C-alpha atoms as a printed R data frame, in Angstrom:
    type eleno elety resid chain resno       x       y       z
1   ATOM     1    CA   ALA     A     1 107.052 206.826 137.172
2   ATOM     2    CA   ALA     A     2 107.527 202.567 138.628
3   ATOM     3    CA   ILE     A     3 106.136 202.240 135.019
4   ATOM     4    CA   THR     A     4 109.342 204.214 133.525
5   ATOM     5    CA   PRO     A     5 111.736 200.225 133.676
6   ATOM     6    CA   LEU     A     6 108.782 198.560 130.993
7   ATOM     7    CA   LEU     A     7 108.618 201.200 129.248
8   ATOM     8    CA   ASN     A     8 112.698 201.499 128.818
9   ATOM     9    CA   ALA     A     9 112.958 198.631 128.275
10  ATOM    10    CA   MET     A    10 110.167 197.583 125.333
11  ATOM    11    CA   GLU     A    11 111.397 201.191 124.333
12  ATOM    12    CA   ASN     A    12 115.215 199.299 123.499
13  ATOM    13    CA   THR     A    13 113.739 196.132 122.923
14  ATOM    14    CA   ASN     A    14 115.131 194.393 119.371
15  ATOM    15    CA   ALA     A    15 111.969 192.466 119.446
16  ATOM    16    CA   SER     A    16 108.681 192.990 118.044
17  ATOM    17    CA   VAL     A    17 106.709 193.880 121.068
18  ATOM    18    CA   PHE     A    18 102.681 193.247 120.278
19  ATOM    19    CA   VAL     A    19  99.231 194.400 122.525
20  ATOM    20    CA   HIS     A    20  95.982 191.910 122.812
21  ATOM    21    CA   VAL     A    21  94.123 194.364 125.046
22  ATOM    22    CA   ILE     A    22  91.686 192.011 125.572
23  ATOM    23    CA   SER     A    23  88.833 193.562 128.533
24  ATOM    24    CA   ASP     A    24  89.922 197.239 129.729
25  ATOM    25    CA   VAL     A    25  92.910 199.327 130.330
26  ATOM    26    CA   ALA     A    26  92.893 202.553 132.113
27  ATOM    27    CA   SER     A    27  96.113 204.084 134.281
28  ATOM    28    CA   ALA     A    28  99.503 202.750 133.204
29  ATOM    29    CA   GLY     A    29  98.382 199.863 130.586
30  ATOM    30    CA   THR     A    30  97.310 202.541 128.558
31  ATOM    31    CA   LEU     A    31 101.318 203.516 128.191
32  ATOM    32    CA   ILE     A    32 101.872 200.087 127.847
33  ATOM    33    CA   MET     A    33  99.656 200.347 124.955
34  ATOM    34    CA   MET     A    34 101.302 203.212 123.200
35  ATOM    35    CA   ALA     A    35 105.001 202.096 123.736
36  ATOM    36    CA   ALA     A    36 104.020 198.849 121.918
37  ATOM    37    CA   ASP     A    37 105.198 198.608 118.085
38  ATOM    38    CA   ASN     A    38 101.641 196.569 117.286
39  ATOM    39    CA   VAL     A    39  97.991 197.100 119.512
40  ATOM    40    CA   TYR     A    40  94.454 195.295 119.316
41  ATOM    41    CA   VAL     A    41  91.667 195.712 121.222
42  ATOM    42    CA   ASN     A    42  89.078 194.046 120.995
43  ATOM    43    CA   PRO     A    43  85.695 194.994 120.564
44  ATOM    44    CA   TYR     A    44  83.917 195.864 123.214
45  ATOM    45    CA   SER     A    45  87.078 196.617 125.611
46  ATOM    46    CA   GLN     A    46  87.316 200.524 127.195
47  ATOM    47    CA   LEU     A    47  90.056 202.052 127.890
48  ATOM    48    CA   VAL     A    48  91.291 205.262 130.054
49  ATOM    49    CA   PHE     A    49  93.556 207.585 129.732
50  ATOM    50    CA   HIS     A    50  93.473 210.449 132.637
51  ATOM    51    CA   GLN     A    51  96.406 211.570 134.574
52  ATOM    52    CA   SER     A    52  98.581 210.701 137.162
53  ATOM    53    CA   SER     A    53  97.654 209.405 140.250
54  ATOM    54    CA   PHE     A    54  99.692 208.041 143.638
55  ATOM    55    CA   GLY     A    55  99.238 208.632 146.964
56  ATOM    56    CA   LEU     A    56 102.058 209.250 149.491
57  ATOM    57    CA   TYR     A    57 102.490 209.587 153.551
58  ATOM    58    CA   SER     A    58 105.332 210.998 155.186
59  ATOM    59    CA   VAL     A    59 105.981 214.518 156.029
60  ATOM    60    CA   SER     A    60 104.281 217.139 154.798
61  ATOM    61    CA   SER     A    61 106.903 219.003 153.180
62  ATOM    62    CA   THR     A    62 108.878 215.588 151.858
63  ATOM    63    CA   VAL     A    63 104.897 214.584 150.306
64  ATOM    64    CA   GLU     A    64 105.505 218.123 148.950
65  ATOM    65    CA   ALA     A    65 108.376 217.405 147.411
66  ATOM    66    CA   ALA     A    66 107.621 213.921 145.957
67  ATOM    67    CA   VAL     A    67 104.582 215.391 144.918
68  ATOM    68    CA   THR     A    68 106.006 218.302 142.237
69  ATOM    69    CA   HIS     A    69 108.646 215.940 140.921
70  ATOM    70    CA   THR     A    70 105.888 212.867 140.539
71  ATOM    71    CA   LEU     A    71 103.988 215.929 138.345
72  ATOM    72    CA   LYS     A    72 106.645 217.383 136.073
73  ATOM    73    CA   SER     A    73 108.135 213.487 135.152
74  ATOM    74    CA   THR     A    74 104.777 212.406 135.468
75  ATOM    75    CA   ARG     A    75 102.637 214.619 132.504
76  ATOM    76    CA   GLU     A    76 106.977 214.631 130.441
77  ATOM    77    CA   LEU     A    77 105.345 211.001 129.886
78  ATOM    78    CA   ILE     A    78 102.174 211.220 128.914
79  ATOM    79    CA   ARG     A    79 102.711 214.161 126.730
80  ATOM    80    CA   ASN     A    80 105.622 212.185 124.882
81  ATOM    81    CA   SER     A    81 103.665 209.179 124.810
82  ATOM    82    CA   TYR     A    82 100.011 210.803 123.543
83  ATOM    83    CA   LYS     A    83 101.678 212.255 121.133
84  ATOM    84    CA   TYR     A    84  99.862 212.246 118.012
85  ATOM    85    CA   PHE     A    85  96.635 210.440 119.932
86  ATOM    86    CA   PHE     A    86  95.259 212.729 121.806
87  ATOM    87    CA   THR     A    87  95.538 216.933 120.185
88  ATOM    88    CA   SER     A    88  97.576 219.702 122.007
89  ATOM    89    CA   GLU     A    89  93.810 220.617 123.526
90  ATOM    90    CA   GLU     A    90  92.842 217.521 124.712
91  ATOM    91    CA   LEU     A    91  96.842 216.850 126.626
92  ATOM    92    CA   ASP     A    92  96.252 219.852 128.887
93  ATOM    93    CA   ARG     A    93  92.670 219.030 129.567
94  ATOM    94    CA   MET     A    94  94.134 215.423 130.938
95  ATOM    95    CA   LEU     A    95  96.810 217.274 132.514
96  ATOM    96    CA   ASN     A    96  94.135 219.228 134.225
97  ATOM    97    CA   GLY     A    97  91.655 216.061 135.382
98  ATOM    98    CA   VAL     A    98  89.809 215.126 132.246
99  ATOM    99    CA   GLU     A    99  89.650 212.260 131.616
100 ATOM   100    CA   TYR     A   100  89.093 209.834 128.541
101 ATOM   101    CA   PHE     A   101  87.199 207.258 127.694
102 ATOM   102    CA   LEU     A   102  87.809 204.785 124.378
103 ATOM   103    CA   ASN     A   103  86.261 201.746 123.204
104 ATOM   104    CA   LYS     A   104  88.429 199.811 120.539
105 ATOM   105    CA   GLU     A   105  86.688 202.280 116.782
106 ATOM   106    CA   GLU     A   106  87.802 205.481 118.455
107 ATOM   107    CA   PHE     A   107  90.934 203.492 119.334
108 ATOM   108    CA   ASP     A   108  91.947 202.675 116.087
109 ATOM   109    CA   GLU     A   109  90.650 205.563 114.449
110 ATOM   110    CA   ARG     A   110  93.302 207.614 117.095
111 ATOM   111    CA   TYR     A   111  96.174 205.140 116.764
112 ATOM   112    CA   ALA     A   112  96.131 204.491 112.759
113 ATOM   113    CA   ARG     A   113  95.905 208.763 112.876
114 ATOM   114    CA   ARG     A   114  99.204 208.849 115.527
115 ATOM   115    CA   ASN     A   115 101.759 205.938 113.808
116 ATOM   116    CA   GLU     A   116 100.353 208.506 110.110
117 ATOM   117    CA   ALA     A   117 102.134 211.584 111.799
118 ATOM   118    CA   ILE     A   118 104.135 209.355 113.386
119 ATOM   119    CA   THR     A   119 105.978 208.018 109.932
120 ATOM   120    CA   ALA     A   120 105.861 211.110 108.751
121 ATOM   121    CA   GLU     A   121 107.478 213.017 110.770
122 ATOM   122    CA   ILE     A   122 110.518 210.581 110.961
123 ATOM   123    CA   GLU     A   123 110.209 210.500 106.766
124 ATOM   124    CA   ALA     A   124 110.831 214.626 107.014
125 ATOM   125    CA   ALA     A   125 113.756 214.214 109.136
126 ATOM   126    CA   LYS     A   126 115.877 211.624 106.764
127 ATOM   127    CA   VAL     A   127 115.349 214.500 104.598
128 ATOM   128    CA   ALA     A   128 116.734 217.753 106.903
129 ATOM   129    CA   ALA     A   129 119.885 215.435 108.282
130 ATOM   130    CA   PRO     A   130 119.625 212.762 106.172
131 ATOM   131    CA   LEU     A   131 122.964 211.788 108.465
132 ATOM   132    CA   GLU     A   132 121.777 212.301 111.306
133 ATOM   133    CA   ILE     A   133 119.363 209.849 111.714
134 ATOM   134    CA   LYS     A   134 120.067 207.525 113.986
135 ATOM   135    CA   LYS     A   135 120.046 203.803 112.739
136 ATOM   136    CA   PRO     A   136 116.520 201.930 113.962
137 ATOM   137    CA   ARG     A   137 116.184 199.396 115.938
138 ATOM   138    CA   THR     A   138 115.914 195.851 113.984
139 ATOM   139    CA   LYS     A   139 112.627 194.255 114.691
140 ATOM   140    CA   LYS     A   140 111.828 190.849 115.167
141 ATOM   141    CA   THR     A   141 108.975 190.867 111.796
142 ATOM   142    CA   ASN     A   142 107.980 187.178 111.689
143 ATOM   143    CA   PRO     A   143 106.120 185.575 114.661
144 ATOM   144    CA   VAL     A   144 107.926 182.346 116.112
145 ATOM   145    CA   GLN     A   145 107.231 179.410 114.727
146 ATOM   146    CA   LEU     A   146 106.796 176.545 116.905
147 ATOM   147    CA   SER     A   147 107.295 172.740 116.147
148 ATOM   148    CA   GLU     A   148 104.732 170.530 117.129
């Protein structure tokens, strides 16, 4: 997916990544949101989550091969990016064409539940294999102070 380099950069930076949604977000924009360390959604914003969309124009065998490859990789990306945010059943429906439309309140509820699940998963992994846990990246926690 074309968004992969940005998602990888967000995952590997030592900086804290904050996303402020000021309007509507859909498609790859939701993947960016989910890769951030913190997300704030303005009231009245609408969020649309769906399976990948793309278009190709070429020889039919090339189109078929590209679609097969793209679907495989984007399905994995969607499952990993939206893990705990959507249920397994919701992800199955999304990957079969269902779109999910969320407002701020719905997003905030799911996002908080997702973050709790991720924290619990990390804590369980620490208990299960304390020496095998990769040290988490150091994140900046204080905003940059600008002098006047």
